PDB file of C-alpha atoms in Angstrom:
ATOM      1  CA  UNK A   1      -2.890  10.404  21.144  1.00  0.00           C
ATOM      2  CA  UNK A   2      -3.067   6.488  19.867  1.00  0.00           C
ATOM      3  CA  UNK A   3      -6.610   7.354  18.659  1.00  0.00           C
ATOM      4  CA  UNK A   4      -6.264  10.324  16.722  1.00  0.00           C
ATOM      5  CA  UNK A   5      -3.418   7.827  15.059  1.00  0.00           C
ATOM      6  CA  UNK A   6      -5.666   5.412  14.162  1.00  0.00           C
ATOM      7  CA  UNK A   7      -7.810   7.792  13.187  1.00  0.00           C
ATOM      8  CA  UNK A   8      -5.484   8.980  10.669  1.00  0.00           C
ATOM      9  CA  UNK A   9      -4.322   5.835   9.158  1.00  0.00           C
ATOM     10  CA  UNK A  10      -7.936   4.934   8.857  1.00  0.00           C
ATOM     11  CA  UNK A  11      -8.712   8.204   6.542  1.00  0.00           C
ATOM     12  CA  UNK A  12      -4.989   7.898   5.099  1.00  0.00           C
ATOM     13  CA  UNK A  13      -6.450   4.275   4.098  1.00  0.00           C
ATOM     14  CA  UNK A  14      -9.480   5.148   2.899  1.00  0.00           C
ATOM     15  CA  UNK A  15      -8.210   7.864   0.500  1.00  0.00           C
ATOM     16  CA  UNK A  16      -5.797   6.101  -0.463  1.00  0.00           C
ATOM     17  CA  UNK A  17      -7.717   2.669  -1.627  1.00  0.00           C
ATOM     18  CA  UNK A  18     -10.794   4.639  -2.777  1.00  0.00           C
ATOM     19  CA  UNK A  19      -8.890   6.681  -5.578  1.00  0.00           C
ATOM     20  CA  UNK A  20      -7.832   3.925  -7.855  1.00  0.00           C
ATOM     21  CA  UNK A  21     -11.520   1.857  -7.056  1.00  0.00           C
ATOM     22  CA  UNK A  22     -13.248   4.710  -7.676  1.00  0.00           C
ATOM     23  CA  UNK A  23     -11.089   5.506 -11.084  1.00  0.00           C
ATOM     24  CA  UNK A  24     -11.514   1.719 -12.068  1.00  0.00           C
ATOM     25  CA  UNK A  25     -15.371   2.153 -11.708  1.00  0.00           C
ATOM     26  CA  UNK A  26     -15.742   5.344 -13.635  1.00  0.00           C
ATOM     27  CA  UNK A  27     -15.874   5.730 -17.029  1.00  0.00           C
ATOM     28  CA  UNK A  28     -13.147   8.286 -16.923  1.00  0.00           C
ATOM     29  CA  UNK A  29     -10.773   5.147 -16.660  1.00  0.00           C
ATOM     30  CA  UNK A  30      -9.248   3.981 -19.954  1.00  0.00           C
ATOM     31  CA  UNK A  31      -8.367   0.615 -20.931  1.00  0.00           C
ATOM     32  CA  UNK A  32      -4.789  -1.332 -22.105  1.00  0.00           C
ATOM     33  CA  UNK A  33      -1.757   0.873 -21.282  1.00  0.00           C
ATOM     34  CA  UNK A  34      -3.603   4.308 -20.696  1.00  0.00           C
ATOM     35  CA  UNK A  35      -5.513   2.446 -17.934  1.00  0.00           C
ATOM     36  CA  UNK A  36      -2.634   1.248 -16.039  1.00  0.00           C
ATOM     37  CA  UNK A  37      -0.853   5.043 -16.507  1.00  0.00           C
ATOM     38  CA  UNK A  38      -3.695   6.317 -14.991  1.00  0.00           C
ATOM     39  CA  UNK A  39      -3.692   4.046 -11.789  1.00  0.00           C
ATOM     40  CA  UNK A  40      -0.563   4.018 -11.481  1.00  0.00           C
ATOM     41  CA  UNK A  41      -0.296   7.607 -11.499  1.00  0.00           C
ATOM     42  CA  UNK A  42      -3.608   8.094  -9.277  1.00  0.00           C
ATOM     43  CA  UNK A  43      -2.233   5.458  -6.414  1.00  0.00           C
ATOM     44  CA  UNK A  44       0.928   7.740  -6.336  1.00  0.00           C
ATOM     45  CA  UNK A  45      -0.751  10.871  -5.915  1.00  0.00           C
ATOM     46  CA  UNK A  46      -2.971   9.853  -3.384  1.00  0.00           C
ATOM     47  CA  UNK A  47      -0.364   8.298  -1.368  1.00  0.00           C
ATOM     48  CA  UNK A  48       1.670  11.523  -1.621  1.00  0.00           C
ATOM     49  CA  UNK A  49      -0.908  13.748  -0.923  1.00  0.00           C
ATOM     50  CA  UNK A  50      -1.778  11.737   2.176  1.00  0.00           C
ATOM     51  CA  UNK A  51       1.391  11.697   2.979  1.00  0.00           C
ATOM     52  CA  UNK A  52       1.627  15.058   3.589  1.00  0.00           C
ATOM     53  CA  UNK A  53      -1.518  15.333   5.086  1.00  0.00           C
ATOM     54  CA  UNK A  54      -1.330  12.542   7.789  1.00  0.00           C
ATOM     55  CA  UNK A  55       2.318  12.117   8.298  1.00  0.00           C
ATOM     56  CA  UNK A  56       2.931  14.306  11.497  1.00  0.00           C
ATOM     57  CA  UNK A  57      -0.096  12.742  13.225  1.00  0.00           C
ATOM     58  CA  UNK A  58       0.261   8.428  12.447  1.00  0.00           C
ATOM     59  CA  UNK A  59       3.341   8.199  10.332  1.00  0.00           C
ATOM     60  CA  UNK A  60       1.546   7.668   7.285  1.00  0.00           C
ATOM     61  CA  UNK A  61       1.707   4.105   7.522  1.00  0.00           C
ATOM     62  CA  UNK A  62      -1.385   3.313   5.300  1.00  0.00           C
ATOM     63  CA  UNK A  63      -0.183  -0.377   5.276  1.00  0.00           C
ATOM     64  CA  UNK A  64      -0.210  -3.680   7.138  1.00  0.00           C
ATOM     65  CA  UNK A  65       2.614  -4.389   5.158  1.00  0.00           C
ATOM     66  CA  UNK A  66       4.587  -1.406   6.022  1.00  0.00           C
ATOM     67  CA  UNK A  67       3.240  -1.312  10.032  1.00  0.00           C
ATOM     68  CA  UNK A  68       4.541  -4.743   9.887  1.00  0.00           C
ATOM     69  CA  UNK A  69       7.978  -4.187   8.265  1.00  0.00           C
ATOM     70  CA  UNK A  70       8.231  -0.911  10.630  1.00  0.00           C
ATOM     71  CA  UNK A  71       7.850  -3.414  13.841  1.00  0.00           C
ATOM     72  CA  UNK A  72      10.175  -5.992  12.686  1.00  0.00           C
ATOM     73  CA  UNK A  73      12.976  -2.957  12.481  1.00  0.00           C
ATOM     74  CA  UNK A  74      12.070  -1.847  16.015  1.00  0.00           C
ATOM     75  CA  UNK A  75      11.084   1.430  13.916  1.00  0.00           C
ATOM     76  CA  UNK A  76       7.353   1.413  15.548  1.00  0.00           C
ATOM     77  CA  UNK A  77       6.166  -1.058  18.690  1.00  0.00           C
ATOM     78  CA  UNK A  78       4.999  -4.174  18.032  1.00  0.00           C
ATOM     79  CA  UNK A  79       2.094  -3.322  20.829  1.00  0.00           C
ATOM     80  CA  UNK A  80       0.237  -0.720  18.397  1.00  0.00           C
ATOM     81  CA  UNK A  81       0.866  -2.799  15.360  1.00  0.00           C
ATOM     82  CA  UNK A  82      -2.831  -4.377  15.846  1.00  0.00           C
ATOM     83  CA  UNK A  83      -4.839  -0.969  16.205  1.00  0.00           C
ATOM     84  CA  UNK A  84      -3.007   0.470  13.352  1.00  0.00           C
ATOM     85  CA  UNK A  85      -3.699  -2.583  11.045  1.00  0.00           C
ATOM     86  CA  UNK A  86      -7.199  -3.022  12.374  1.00  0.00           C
ATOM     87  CA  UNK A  87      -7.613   0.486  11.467  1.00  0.00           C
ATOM     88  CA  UNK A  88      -5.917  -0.017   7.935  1.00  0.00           C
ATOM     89  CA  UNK A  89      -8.079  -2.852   6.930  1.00  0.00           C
ATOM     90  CA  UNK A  90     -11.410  -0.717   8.405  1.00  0.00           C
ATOM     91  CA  UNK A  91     -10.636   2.461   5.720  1.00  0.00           C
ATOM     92  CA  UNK A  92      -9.760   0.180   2.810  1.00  0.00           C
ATOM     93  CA  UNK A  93     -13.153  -1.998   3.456  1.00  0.00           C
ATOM     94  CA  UNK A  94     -15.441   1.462   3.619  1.00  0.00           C
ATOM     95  CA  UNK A  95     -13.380   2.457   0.690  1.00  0.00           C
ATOM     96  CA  UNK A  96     -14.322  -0.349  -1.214  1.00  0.00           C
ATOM     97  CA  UNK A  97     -17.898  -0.480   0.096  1.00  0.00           C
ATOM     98  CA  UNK A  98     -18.422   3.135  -0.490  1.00  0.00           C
ATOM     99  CA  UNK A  99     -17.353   2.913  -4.755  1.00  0.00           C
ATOM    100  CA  UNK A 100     -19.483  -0.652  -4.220  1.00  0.00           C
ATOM    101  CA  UNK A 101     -22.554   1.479  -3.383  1.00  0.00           C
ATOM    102  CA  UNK A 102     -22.147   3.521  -5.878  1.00  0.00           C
ATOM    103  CA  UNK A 103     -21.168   2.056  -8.655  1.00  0.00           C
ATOM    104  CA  UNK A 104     -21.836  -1.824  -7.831  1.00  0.00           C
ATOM    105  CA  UNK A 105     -19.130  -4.034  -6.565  1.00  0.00           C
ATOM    106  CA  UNK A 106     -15.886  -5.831  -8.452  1.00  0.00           C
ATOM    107  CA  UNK A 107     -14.373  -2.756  -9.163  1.00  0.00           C
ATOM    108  CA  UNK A 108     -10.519  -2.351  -8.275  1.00  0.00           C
ATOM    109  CA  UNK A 109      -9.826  -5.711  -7.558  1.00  0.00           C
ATOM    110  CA  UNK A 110      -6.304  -7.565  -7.906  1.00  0.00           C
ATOM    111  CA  UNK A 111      -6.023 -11.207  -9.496  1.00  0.00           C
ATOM    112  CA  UNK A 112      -3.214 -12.368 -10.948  1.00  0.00           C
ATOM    113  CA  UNK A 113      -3.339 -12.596 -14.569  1.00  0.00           C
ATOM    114  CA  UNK A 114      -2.047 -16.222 -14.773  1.00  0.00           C
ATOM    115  CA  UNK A 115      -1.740 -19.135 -11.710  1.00  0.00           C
ATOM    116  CA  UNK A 116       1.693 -19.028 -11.730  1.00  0.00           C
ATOM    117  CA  UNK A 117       1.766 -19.142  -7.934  1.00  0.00           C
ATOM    118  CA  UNK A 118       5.640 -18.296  -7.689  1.00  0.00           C
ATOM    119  CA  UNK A 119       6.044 -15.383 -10.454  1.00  0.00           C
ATOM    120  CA  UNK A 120       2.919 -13.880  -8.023  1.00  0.00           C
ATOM    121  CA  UNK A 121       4.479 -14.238  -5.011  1.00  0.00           C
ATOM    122  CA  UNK A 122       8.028 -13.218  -6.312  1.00  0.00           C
ATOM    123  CA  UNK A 123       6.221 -10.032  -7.934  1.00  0.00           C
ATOM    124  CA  UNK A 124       4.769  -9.332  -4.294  1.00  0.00           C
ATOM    125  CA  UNK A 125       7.459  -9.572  -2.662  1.00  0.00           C
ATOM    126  CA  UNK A 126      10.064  -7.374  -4.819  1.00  0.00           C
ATOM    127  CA  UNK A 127       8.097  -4.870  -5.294  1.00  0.00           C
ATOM    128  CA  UNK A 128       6.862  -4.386  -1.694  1.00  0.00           C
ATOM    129  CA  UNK A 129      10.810  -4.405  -0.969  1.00  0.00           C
ATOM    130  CA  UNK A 130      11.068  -1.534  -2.825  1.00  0.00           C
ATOM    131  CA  UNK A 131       8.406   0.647  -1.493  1.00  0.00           C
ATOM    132  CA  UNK A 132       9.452  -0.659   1.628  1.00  0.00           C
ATOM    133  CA  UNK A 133      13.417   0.096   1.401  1.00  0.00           C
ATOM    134  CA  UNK A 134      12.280   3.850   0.194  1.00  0.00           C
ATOM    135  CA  UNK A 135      10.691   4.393   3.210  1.00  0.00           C
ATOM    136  CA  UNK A 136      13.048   2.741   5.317  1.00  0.00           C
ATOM    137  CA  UNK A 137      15.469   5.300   3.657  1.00  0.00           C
ATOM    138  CA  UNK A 138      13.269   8.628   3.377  1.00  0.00           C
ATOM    139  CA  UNK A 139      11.720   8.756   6.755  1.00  0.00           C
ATOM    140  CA  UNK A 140      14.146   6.976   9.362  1.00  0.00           C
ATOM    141  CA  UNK A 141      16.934   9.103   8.278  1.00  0.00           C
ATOM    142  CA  UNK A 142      16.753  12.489  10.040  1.00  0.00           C
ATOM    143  CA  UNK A 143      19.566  14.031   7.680  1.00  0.00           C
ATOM    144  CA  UNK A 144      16.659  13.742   4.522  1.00  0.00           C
ATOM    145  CA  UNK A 145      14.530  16.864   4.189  1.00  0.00           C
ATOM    146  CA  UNK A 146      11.033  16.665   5.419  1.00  0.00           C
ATOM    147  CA  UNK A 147       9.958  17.864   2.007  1.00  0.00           C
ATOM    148  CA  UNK A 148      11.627  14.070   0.700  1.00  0.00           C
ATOM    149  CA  UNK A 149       9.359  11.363   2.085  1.00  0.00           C
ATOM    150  CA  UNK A 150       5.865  11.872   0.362  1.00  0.00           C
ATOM    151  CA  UNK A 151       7.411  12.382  -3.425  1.00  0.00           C
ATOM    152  CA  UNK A 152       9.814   9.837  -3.160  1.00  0.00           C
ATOM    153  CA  UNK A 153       7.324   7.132  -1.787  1.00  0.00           C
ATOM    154  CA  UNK A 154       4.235   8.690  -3.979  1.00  0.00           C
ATOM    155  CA  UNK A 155       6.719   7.868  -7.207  1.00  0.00           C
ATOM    156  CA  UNK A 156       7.608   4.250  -5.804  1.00  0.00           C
ATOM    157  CA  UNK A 157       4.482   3.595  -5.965  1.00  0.00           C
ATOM    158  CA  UNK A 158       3.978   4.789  -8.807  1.00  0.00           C
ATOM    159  CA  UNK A 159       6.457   2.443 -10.725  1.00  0.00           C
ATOM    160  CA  UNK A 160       5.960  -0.362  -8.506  1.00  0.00           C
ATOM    161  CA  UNK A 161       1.845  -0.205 -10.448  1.00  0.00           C
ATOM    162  CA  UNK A 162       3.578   0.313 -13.969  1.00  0.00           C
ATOM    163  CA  UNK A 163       5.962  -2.988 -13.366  1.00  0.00           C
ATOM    164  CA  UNK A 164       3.349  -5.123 -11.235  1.00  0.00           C
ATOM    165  CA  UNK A 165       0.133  -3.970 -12.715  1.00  0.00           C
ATOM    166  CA  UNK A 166       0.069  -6.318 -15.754  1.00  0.00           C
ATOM    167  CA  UNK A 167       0.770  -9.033 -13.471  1.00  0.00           C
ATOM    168  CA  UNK A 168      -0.509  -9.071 -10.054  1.00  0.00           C
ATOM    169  CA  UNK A 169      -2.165  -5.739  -9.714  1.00  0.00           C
ATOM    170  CA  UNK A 170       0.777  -4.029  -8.148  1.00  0.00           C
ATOM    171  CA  UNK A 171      -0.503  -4.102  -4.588  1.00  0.00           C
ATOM    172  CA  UNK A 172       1.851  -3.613  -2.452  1.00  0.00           C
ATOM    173  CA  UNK A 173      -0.527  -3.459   0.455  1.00  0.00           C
ATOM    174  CA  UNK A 174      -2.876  -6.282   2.039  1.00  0.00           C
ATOM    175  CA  UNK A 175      -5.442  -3.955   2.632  1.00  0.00           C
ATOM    176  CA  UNK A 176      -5.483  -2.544  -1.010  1.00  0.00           C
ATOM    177  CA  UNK A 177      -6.857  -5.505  -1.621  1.00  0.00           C
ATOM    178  CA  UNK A 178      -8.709  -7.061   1.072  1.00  0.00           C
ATOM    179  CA  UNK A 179     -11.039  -4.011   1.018  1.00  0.00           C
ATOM    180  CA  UNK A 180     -12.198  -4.643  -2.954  1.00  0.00           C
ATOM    181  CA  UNK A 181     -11.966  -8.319  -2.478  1.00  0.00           C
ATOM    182  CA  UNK A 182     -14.768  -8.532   0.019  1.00  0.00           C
ATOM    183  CA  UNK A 183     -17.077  -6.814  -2.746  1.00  0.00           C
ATOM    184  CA  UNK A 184     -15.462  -8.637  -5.544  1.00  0.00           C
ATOM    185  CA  UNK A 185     -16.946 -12.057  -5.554  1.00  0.00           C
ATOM    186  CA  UNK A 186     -15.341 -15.729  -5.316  1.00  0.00           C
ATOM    187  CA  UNK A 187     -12.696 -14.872  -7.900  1.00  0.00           C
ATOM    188  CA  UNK A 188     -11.328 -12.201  -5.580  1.00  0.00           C
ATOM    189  CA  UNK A 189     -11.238 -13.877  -2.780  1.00  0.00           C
ATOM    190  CA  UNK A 190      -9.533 -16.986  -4.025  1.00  0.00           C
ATOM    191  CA  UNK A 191      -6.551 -15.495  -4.560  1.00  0.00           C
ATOM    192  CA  UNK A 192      -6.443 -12.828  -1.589  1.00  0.00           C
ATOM    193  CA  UNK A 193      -4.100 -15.401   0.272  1.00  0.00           C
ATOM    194  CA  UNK A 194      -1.304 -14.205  -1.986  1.00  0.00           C
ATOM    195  CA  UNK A 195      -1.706 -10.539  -1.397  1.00  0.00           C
ATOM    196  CA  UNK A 196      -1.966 -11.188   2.653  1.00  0.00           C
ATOM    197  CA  UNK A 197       1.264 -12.680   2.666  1.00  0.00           C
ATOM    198  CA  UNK A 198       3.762 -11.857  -0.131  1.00  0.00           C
ATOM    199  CA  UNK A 199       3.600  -8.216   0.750  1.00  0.00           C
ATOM    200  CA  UNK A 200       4.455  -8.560   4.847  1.00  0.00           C
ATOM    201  CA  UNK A 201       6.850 -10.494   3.355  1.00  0.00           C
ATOM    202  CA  UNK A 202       8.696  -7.915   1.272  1.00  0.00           C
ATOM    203  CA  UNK A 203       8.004  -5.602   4.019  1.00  0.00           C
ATOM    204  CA  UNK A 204       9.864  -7.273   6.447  1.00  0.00           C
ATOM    205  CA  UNK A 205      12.653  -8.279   4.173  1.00  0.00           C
ATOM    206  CA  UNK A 206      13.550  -4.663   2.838  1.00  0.00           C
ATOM    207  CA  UNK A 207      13.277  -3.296   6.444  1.00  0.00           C
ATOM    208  CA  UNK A 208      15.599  -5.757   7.877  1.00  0.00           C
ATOM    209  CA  UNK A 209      18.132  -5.477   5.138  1.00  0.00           C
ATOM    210  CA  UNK A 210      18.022  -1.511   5.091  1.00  0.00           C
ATOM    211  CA  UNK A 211      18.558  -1.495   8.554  1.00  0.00           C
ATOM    212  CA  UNK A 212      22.209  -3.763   7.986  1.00  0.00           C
ATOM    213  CA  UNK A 213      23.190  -1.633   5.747  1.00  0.00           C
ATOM    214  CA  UNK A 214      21.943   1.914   7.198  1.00  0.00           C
ATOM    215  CA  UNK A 215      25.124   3.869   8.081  1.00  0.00           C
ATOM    216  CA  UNK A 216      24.839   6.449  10.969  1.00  0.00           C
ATOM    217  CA  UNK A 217      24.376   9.792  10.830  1.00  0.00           C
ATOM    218  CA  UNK A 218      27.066  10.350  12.844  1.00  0.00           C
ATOM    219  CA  UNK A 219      29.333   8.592  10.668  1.00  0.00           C
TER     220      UNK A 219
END
């Protein structure tokens, strides 16, 4: 059962880090504000359709971040955290080494547009909280319809790009970019230490708070 779990957040990973690499490589992708529509709206769509694809078998994590914030809830064991991130950071890295192959590498990478180390972080970490807090909401809460989880998330995301993209890339997701950074070059990689830890962050700061706040079903 744990491997066909893995299994799925691996492919759930993949899919969902190859669709805006790929778009950013192809010349389908428009630049300025069209370009940031478009992955925006692509990241969303591939999280919902995965979503609904892989939710009944791993939970449709797709996300250290969001493993992690799960955990620190008590919402998913702390003992399978490692497999599922391993397995995370293994799909976004083919992901990215797949669009590398094809197109060359560099594509789909997040650096900040300035060094202003706190607005990053801060920009990180709220938006994670979001996407985080949505799914804290949509699928922990038995009384929301099954139907719920994947558009509500799948539009979070899609947001969280539009307000973050002009900034930090909108990641959301350590793996989102670990897997482009590693074909990216030096630039990428300087700055990965920001997207390792301000997401988590978020994470476990949206899950904690939703769960102080959550009232019962039975209330």
């Amino acid at each position: 059962m744990m491997v066909k779990r893995v299994v799925g957040e691996f492919i759930g990973t993949f899919t969902i880090v190859f669709a805006p690499v790929a778009l950013s490589a192809t010349s389908a992708m428009p630049n300025g504000a069209a370009g940031l529509y478009a992955a925006a709206v692509v990241s969303g769509l591939a999280v919902l359709a995965m979503i609904y694809a892989l939710g009944p078998i791993s939970a449709a994590h797709f996300n250290p971040a969001v493993t992690i914030g799960f955990a620190s809830a008590k919402k998913f064991p702390w003992k399978d955290a490692p497999a599922y991130i391993l397995a995370q950071i293994a799909g976004a890295a083919l992901a990215a080494a797949t669009v590398a192959l094809m197109f060359g590498g560099g594509h789909g990478v997040h650096i900040p547009a300035t060094d202003d180390a706190l607005r990053n972080i801060l920009m990180e970490v709220v938006l994670t909280f979001f996407l985080m807090f949505v799914i804290m909401a949509v699928a922990t809460d038995k009384r929301v319809h099954s139907a719920v989880p994947a558009i509500a998330i799948g539009l979070t995301v899609v947001f969280c790009v539009l307000i973050g993209g002009p900034v930090t890339g909108g990641s959301m997701n350590p793996a989102r970019s670990l897997g482009p950074a590693l074909f990216g070059g030096s630039a990428a990689l300087s700055h990965i230490w920001l997207y390792l830890i301000a997401p988590p962050l978020g994470a476990v700061i949206a899950a904690r708070t939703y769960e102080a706040i959550r009232i019962d079903e039975a209330t």
